[in-house]
PDB file of C-alpha atoms in Angstrom:
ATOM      1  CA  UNK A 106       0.000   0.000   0.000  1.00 47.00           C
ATOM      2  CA  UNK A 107       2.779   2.215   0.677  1.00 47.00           C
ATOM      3  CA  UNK A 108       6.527   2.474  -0.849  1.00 58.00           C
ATOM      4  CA  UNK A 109       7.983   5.441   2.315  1.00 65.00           C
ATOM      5  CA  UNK A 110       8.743   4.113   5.261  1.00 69.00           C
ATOM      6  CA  UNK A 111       6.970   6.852   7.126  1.00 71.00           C
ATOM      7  CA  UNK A 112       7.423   5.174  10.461  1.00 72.00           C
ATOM      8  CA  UNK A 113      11.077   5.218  10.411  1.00 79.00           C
ATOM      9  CA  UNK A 114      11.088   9.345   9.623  1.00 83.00           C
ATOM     10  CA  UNK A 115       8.623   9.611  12.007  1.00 76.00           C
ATOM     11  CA  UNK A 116      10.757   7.791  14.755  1.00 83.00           C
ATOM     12  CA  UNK A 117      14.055   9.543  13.675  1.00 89.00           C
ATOM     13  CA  UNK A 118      12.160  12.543  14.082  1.00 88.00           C
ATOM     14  CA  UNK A 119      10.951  11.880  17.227  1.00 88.00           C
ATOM     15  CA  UNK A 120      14.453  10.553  18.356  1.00 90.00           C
ATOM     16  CA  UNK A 121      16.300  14.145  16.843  1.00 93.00           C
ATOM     17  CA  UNK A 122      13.643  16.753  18.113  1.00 91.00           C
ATOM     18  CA  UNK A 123      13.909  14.993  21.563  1.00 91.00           C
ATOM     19  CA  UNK A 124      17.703  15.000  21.413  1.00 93.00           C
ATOM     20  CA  UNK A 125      17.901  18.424  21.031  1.00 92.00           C
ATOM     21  CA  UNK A 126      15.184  19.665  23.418  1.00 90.00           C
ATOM     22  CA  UNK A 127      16.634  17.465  26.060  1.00 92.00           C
ATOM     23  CA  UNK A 128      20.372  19.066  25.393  1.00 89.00           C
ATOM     24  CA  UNK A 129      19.055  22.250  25.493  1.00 87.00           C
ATOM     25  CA  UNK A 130      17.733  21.556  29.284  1.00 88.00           C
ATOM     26  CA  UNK A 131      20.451  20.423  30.545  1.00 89.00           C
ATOM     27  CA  UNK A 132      23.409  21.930  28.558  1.00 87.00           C
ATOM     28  CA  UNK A 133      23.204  24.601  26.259  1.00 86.00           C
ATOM     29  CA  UNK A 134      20.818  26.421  27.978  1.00 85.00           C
ATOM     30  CA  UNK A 135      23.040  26.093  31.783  1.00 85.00           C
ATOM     31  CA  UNK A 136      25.645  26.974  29.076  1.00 82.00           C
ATOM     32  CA  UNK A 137      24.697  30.166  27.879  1.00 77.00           C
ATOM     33  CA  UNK A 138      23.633  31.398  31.375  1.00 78.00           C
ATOM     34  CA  UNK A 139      26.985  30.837  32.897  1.00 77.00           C
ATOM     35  CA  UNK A 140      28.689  32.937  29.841  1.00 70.00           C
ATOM     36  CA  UNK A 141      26.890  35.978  31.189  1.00 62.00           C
ATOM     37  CA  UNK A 142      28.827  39.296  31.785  1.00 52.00           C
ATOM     38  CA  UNK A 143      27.478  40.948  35.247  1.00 57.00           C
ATOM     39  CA  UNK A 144      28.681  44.373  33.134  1.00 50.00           C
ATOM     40  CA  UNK A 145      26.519  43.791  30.351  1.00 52.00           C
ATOM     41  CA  UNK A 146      23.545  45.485  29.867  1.00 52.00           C
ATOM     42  CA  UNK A 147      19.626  44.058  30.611  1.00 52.00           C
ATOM     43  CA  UNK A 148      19.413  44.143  26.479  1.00 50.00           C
ATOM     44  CA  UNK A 149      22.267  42.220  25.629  1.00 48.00           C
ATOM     45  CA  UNK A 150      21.595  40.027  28.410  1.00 49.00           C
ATOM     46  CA  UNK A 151      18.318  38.643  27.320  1.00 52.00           C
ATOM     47  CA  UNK A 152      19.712  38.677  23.931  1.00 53.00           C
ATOM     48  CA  UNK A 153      22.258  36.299  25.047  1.00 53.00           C
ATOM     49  CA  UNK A 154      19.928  33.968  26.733  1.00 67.00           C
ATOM     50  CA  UNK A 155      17.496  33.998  24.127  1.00 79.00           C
ATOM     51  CA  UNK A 156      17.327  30.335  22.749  1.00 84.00           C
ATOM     52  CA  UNK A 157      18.122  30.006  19.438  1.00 87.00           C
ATOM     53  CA  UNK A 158      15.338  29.478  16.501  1.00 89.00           C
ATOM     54  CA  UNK A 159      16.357  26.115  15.504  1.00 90.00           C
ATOM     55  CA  UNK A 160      16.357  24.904  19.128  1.00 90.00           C
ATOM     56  CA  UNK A 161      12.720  26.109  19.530  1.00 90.00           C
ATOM     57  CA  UNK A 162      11.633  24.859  16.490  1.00 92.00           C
ATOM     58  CA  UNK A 163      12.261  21.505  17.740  1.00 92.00           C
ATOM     59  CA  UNK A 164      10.853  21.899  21.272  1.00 90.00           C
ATOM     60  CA  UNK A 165       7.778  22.933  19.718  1.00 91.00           C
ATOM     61  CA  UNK A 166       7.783  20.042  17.274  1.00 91.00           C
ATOM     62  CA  UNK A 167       9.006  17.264  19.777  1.00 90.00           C
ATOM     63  CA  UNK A 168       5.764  17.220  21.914  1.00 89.00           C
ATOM     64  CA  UNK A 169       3.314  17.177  18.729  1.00 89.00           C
ATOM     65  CA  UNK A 170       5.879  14.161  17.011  1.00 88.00           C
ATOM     66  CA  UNK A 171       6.210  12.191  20.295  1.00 87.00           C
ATOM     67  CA  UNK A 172       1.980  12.227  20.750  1.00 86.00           C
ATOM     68  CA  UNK A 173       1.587  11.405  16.752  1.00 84.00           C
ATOM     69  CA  UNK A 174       4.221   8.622  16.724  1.00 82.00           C
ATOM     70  CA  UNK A 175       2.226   6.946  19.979  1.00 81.00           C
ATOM     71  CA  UNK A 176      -0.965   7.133  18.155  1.00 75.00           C
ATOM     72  CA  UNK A 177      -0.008   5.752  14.924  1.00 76.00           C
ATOM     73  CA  UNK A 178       2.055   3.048  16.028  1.00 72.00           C
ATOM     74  CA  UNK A 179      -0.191   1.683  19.053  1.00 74.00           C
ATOM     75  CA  UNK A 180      -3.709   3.251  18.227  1.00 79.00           C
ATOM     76  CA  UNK A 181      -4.891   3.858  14.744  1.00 84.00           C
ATOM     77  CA  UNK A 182      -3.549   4.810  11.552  1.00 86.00           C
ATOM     78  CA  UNK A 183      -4.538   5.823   8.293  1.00 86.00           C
ATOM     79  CA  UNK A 184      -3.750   4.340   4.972  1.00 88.00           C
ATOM     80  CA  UNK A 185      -4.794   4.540   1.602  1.00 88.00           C
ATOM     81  CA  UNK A 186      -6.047   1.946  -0.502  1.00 91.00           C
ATOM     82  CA  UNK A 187      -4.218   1.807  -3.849  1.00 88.00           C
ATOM     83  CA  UNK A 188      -5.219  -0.980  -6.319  1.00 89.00           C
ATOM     84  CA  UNK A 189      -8.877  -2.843  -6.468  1.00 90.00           C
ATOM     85  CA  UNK A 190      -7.950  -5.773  -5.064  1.00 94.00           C
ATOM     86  CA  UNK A 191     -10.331  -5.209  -2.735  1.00 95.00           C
ATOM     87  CA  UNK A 192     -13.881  -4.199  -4.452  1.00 93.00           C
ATOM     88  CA  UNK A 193     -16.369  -3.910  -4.026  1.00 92.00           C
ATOM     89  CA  UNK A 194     -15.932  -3.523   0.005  1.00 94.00           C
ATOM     90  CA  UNK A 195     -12.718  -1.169  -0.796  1.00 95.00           C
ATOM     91  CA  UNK A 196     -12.087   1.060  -3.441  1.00 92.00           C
ATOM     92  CA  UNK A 197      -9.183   2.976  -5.107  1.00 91.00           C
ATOM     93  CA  UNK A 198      -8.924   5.950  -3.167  1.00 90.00           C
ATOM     94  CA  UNK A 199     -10.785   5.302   0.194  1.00 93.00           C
ATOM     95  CA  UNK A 200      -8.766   6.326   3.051  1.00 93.00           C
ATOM     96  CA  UNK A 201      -9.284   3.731   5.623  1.00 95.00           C
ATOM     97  CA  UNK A 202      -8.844   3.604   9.725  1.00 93.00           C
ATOM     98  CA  UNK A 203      -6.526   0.910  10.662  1.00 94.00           C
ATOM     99  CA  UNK A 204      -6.578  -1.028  14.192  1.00 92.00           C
ATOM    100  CA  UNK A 205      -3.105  -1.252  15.844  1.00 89.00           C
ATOM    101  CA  UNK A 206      -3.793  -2.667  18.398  1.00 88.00           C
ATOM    102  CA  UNK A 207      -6.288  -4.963  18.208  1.00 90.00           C
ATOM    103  CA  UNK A 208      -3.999  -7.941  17.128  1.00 90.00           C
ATOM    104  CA  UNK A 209      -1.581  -6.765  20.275  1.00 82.00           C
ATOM    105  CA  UNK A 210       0.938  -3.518  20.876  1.00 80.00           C
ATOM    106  CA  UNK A 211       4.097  -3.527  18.121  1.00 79.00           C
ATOM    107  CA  UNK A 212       6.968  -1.384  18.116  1.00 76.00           C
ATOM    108  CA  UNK A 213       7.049   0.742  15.474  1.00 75.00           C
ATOM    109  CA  UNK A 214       9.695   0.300  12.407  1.00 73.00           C
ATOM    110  CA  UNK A 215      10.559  -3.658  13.470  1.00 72.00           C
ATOM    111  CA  UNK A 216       6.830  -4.652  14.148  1.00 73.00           C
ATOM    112  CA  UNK A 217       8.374  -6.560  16.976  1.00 75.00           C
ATOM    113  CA  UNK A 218       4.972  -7.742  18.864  1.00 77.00           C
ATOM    114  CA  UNK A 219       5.436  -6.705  22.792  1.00 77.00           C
ATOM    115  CA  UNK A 220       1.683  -7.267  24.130  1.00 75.00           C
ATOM    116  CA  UNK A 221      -0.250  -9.771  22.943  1.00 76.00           C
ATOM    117  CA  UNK A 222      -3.931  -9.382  22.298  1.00 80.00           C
ATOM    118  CA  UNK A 223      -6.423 -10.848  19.859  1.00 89.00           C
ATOM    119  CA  UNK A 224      -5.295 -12.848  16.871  1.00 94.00           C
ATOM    120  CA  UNK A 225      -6.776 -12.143  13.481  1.00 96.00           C
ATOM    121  CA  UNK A 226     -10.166 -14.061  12.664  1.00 96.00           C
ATOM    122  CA  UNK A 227     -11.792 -15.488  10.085  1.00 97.00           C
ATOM    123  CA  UNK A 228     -12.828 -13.042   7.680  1.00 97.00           C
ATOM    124  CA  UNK A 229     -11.173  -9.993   9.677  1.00 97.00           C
ATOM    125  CA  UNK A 230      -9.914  -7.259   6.488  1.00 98.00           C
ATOM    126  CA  UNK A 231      -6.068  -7.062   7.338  1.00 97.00           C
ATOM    127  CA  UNK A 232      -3.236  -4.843   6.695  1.00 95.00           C
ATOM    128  CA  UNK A 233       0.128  -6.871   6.334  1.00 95.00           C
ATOM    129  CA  UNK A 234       3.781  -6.305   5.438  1.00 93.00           C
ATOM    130  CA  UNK A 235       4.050  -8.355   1.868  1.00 95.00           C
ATOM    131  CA  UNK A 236       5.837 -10.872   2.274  1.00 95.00           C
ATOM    132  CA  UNK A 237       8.297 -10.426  -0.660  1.00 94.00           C
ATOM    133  CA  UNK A 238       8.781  -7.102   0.148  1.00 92.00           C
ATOM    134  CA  UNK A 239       8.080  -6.132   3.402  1.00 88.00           C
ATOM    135  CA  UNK A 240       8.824  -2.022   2.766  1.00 86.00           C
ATOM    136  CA  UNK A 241       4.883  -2.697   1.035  1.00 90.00           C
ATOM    137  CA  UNK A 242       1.639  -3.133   3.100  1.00 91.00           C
ATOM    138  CA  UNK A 243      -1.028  -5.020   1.503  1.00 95.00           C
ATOM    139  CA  UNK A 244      -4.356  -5.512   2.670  1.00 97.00           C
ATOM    140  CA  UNK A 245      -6.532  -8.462   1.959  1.00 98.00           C
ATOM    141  CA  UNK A 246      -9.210 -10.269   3.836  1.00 98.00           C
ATOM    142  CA  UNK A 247      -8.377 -12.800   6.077  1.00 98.00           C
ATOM    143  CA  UNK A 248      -9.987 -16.631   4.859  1.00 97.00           C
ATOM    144  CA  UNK A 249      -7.296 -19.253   6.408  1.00 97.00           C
ATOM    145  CA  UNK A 250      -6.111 -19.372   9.933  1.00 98.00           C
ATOM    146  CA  UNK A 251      -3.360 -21.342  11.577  1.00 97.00           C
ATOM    147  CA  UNK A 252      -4.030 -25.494  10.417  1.00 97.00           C
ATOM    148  CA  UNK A 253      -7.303 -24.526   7.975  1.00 97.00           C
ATOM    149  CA  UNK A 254      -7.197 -26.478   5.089  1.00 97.00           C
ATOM    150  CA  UNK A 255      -8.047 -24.368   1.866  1.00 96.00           C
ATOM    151  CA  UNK A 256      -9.289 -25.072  -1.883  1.00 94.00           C
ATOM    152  CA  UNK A 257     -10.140 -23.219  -4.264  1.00 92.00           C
ATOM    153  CA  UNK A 258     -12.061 -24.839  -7.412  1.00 89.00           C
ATOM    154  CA  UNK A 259     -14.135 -23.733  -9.802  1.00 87.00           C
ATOM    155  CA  UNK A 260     -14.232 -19.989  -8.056  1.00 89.00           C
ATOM    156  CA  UNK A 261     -15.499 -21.520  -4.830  1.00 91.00           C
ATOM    157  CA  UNK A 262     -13.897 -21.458  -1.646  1.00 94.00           C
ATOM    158  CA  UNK A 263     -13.410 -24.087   0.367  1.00 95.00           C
ATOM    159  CA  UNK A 264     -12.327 -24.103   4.241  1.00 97.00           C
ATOM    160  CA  UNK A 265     -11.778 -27.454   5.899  1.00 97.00           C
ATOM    161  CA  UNK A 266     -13.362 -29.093   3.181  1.00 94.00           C
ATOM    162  CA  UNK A 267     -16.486 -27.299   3.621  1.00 95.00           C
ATOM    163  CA  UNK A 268     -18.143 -25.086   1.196  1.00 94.00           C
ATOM    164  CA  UNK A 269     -18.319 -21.103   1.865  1.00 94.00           C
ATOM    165  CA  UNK A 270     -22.018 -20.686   0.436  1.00 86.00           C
ATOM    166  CA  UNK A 271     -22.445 -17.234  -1.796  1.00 87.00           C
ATOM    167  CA  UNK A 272     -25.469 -15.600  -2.836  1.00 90.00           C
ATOM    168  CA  UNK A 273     -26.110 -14.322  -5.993  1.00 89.00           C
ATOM    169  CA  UNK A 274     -26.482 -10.241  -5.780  1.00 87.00           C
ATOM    170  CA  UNK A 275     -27.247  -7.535  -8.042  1.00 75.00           C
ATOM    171  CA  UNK A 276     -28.176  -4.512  -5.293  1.00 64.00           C
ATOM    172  CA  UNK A 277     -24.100  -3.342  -5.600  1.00 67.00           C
ATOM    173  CA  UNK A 278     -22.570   0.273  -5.678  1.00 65.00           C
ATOM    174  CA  UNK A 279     -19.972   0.361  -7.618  1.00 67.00           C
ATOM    175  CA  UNK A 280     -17.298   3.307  -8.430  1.00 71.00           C
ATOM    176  CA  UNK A 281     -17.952   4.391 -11.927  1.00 72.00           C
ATOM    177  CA  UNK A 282     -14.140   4.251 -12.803  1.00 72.00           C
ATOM    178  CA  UNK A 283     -14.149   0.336 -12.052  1.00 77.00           C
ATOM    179  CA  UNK A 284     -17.233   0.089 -14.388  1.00 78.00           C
ATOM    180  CA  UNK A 285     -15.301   1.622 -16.955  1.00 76.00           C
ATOM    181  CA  UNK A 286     -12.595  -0.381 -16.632  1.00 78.00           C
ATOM    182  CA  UNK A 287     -14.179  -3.415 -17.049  1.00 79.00           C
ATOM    183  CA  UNK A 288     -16.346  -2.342 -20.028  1.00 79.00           C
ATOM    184  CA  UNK A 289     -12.955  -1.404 -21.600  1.00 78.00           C
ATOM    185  CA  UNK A 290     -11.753  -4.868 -21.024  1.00 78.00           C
ATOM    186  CA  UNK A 291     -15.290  -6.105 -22.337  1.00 79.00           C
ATOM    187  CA  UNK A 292     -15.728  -7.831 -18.960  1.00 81.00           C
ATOM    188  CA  UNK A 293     -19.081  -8.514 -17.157  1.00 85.00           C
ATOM    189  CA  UNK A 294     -18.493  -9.176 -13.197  1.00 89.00           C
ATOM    190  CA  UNK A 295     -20.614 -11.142 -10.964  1.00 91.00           C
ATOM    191  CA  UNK A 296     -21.468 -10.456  -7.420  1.00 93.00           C
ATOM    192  CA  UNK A 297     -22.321 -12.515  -4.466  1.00 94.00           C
ATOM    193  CA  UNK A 298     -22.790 -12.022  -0.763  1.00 95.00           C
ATOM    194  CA  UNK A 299     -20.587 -14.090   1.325  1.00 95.00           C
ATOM    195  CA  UNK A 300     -19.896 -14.947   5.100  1.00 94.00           C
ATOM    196  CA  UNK A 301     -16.493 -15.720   6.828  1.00 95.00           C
ATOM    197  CA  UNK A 302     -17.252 -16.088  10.795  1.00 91.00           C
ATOM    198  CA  UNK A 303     -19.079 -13.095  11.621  1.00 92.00           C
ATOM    199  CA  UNK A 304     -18.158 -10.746   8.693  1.00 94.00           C
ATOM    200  CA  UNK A 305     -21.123 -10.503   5.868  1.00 95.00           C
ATOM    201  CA  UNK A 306     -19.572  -9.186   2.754  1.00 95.00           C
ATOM    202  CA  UNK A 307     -19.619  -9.086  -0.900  1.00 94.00           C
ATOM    203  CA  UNK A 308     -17.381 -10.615  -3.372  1.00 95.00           C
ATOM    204  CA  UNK A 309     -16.376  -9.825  -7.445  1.00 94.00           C
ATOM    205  CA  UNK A 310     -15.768 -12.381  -9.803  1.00 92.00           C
ATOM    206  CA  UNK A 311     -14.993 -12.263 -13.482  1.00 91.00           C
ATOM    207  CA  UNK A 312     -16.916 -15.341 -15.021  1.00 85.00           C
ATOM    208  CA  UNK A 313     -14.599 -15.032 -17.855  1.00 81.00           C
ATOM    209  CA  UNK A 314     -11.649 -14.807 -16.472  1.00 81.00           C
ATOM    210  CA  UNK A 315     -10.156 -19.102 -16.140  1.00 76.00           C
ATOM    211  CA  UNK A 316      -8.328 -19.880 -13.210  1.00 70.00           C
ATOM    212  CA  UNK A 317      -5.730 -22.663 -12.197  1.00 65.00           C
ATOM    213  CA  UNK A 318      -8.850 -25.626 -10.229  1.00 68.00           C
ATOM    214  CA  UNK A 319      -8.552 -27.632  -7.510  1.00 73.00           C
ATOM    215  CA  UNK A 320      -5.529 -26.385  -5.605  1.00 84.00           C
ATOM    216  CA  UNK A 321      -4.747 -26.859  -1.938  1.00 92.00           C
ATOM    217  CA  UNK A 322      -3.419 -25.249   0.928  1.00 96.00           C
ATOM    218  CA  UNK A 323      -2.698 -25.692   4.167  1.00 97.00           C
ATOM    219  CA  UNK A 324      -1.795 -22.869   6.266  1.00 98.00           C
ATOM    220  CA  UNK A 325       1.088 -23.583   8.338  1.00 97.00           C
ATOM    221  CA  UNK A 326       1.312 -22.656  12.275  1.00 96.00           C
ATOM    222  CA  UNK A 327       1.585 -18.536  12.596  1.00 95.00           C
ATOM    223  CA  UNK A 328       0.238 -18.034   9.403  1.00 97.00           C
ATOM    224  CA  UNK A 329      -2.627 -16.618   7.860  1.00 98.00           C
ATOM    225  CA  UNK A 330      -3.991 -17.118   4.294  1.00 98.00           C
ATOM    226  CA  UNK A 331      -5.563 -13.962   2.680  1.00 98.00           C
ATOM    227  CA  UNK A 332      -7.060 -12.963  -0.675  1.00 97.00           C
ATOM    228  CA  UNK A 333      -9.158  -9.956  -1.966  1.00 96.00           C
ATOM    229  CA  UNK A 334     -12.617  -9.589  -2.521  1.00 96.00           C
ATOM    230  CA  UNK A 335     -12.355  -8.614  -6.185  1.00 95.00           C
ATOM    231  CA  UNK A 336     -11.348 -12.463  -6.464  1.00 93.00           C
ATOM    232  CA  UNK A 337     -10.165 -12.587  -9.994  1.00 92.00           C
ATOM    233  CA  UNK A 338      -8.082  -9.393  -9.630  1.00 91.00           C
ATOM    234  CA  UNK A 339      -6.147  -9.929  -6.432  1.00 94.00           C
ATOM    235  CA  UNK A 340      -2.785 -11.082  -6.000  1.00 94.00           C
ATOM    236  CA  UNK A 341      -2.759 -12.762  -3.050  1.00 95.00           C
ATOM    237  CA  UNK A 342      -1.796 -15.769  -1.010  1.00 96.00           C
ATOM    238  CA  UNK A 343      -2.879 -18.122  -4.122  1.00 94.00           C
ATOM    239  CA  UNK A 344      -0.183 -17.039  -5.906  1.00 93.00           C
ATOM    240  CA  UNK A 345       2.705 -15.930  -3.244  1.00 96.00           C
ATOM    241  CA  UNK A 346       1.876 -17.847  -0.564  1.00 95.00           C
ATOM    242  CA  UNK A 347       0.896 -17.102   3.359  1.00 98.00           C
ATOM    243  CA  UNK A 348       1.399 -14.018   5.921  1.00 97.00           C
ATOM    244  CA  UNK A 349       3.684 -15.101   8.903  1.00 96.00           C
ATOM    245  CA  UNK A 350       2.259 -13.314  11.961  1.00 93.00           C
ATOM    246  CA  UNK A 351       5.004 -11.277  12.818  1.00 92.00           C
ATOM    247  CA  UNK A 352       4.286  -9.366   9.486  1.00 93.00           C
ATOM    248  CA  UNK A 353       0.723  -8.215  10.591  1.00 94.00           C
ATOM    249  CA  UNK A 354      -0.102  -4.602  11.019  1.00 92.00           C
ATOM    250  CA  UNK A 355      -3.532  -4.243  12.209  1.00 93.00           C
ATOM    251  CA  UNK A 356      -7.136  -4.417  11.274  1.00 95.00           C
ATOM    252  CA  UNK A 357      -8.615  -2.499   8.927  1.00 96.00           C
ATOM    253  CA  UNK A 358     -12.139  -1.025  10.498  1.00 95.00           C
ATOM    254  CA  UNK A 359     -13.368   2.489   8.688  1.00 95.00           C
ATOM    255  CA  UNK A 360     -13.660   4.174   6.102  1.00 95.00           C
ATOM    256  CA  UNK A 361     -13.239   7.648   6.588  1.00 90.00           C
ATOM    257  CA  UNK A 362     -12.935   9.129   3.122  1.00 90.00           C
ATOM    258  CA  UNK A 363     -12.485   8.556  -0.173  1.00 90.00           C
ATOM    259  CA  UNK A 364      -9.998  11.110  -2.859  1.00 87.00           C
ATOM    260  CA  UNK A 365      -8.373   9.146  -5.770  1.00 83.00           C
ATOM    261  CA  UNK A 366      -7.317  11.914  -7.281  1.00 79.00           C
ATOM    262  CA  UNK A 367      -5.206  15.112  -5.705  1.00 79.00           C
ATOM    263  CA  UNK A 368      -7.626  17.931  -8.237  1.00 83.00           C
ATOM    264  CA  UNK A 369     -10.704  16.434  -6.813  1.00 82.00           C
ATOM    265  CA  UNK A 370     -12.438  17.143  -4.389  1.00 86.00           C
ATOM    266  CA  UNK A 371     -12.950  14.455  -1.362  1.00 86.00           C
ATOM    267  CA  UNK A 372     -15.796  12.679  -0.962  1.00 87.00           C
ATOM    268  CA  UNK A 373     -17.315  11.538   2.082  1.00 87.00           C
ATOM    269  CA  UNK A 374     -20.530   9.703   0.911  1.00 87.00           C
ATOM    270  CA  UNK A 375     -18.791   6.294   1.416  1.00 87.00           C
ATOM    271  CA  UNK A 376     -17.840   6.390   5.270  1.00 91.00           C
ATOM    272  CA  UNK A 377     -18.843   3.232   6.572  1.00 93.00           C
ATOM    273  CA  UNK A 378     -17.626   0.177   9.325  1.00 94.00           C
ATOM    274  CA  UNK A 379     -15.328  -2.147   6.923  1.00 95.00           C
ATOM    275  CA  UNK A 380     -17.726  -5.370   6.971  1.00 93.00           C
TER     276      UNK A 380
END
């Protein structure tokens, strides 16, 4: 979802500004106090102690960065979803709320888990490192937990050898740019509700679209097997493989706004709970 590591600036920052506020307190400050002339005037004297710009630039900052870097790491954080991997519950453009700690309290940067909580569940939306390149999050939903035995065959999912029963829809909103895009590509999608555990949902597939039938999985201990909702455009553990735990970010619960492109204006007429 993202290419800039934004937690590592935000940490350096964090780590700098605080440096330099806490230097100032205890040395430079001290410092400049003790250079004072008693024969110098009142002027010059609080000209002397005055603390430098670039000093109180960063003890303004450090506060603000220290509360923001607590918030995003062990709270909630925003991302933006980039591809439609996801549709129709997520769409290019919708800036979504993320759950940190929901599936336990992380250190930022190394994701190194340090409180455990709640593990992911069946059918739980999920932002994840990718696996072959953990500098990118992806999110997907979850469908495989820990021992599940997965197939998918003929474009239905299978969990534990059991069928995941679908509905048949029509009553979908769709963005116009993804009907666009598929009338381009002289594609007609299908939709269907679906249920994993307590999430209700709705799926895309492409009846025209073939895929490879019949293959298996079974996801290993601390791992999770994921794919999108848009089915027949997601790349996802069906073709790379499973999400080891300690790659998890958080849970993916809001949508808060939706602006695909930077000369448009936002919209806010999708808000809604991520089902």
């Amino acid at each position: 979802m993202q290419h800039i590591n934004f937690a590592l600036i935000l940490v350096l920052a964090v780590f700098i500004t605080g440096i330099i506020t806490l230097l100032e307190k205890i040395i430079f400050a001290p410092k400049r106090k003790k250079l004072q002339l008693p024969s110098t005037t009142e002027d010059i004297q609080t000209s002397s102690l005055k603390t430098p710009a670039w000093i109180a630039f960063c003890q303004s900052i450090f506060p603000i960065l220290f509360l923001v870097l607590i918030f995003r790491s062990f709270l909630f954080e925003p991302y933006q979803i980039p591809s439609g991997s996801m549709i129709p519950t997520l769409h290019p453009g919708d800036f979504i709320l993320v759950n940190k700690f929901d599936y336990g309290l992380r250190l930022p940067v190394t994701g190194h888990k340090i409180v455990s909580v709640n593990k992911p569940k069946r059918g739980d939306v999920m932002v994840f490192k990718f696996p072959e390149n953990p500098n990118i999050n992806y999110i997907k939903r979850v469908v495989g937990l820990p021992g599940d035995h997965i197939r998918y065959e003929n474009k239905l999912l299978y969990i534990n050898d059991k069928l995941v029963i679908n509905k048949h829809t029509t009553v979908v909103s769709e963005h116009e740019e993804d009907k666009k895009a598929d009338q381009k590509n002289d594609l007609t999608p299908t939709f269907y509700d679906e249920q994993l555990g307590k999430h209700n949902f709705k799926i895309k597939i492409y009846p025209d679209i073939s895929y490879d039938n019949g293959t298996r999985w079974t996801v290993p201990k601390g791992m999770y097997f994921v794919m999108g909702d848009n089915r027949d455009r997601s790349y996802d553990s069906r073709f790379w493989g499973f999400v080891p735990e300690e790659n998890i970010v958080g849970k993916a619960i809001y949508v808060w706004m939706h602006w695909l492109h930077w000369y448009q204006l936002p919209k806010f007429s999708r808000n809604q709970a991520i089902p």
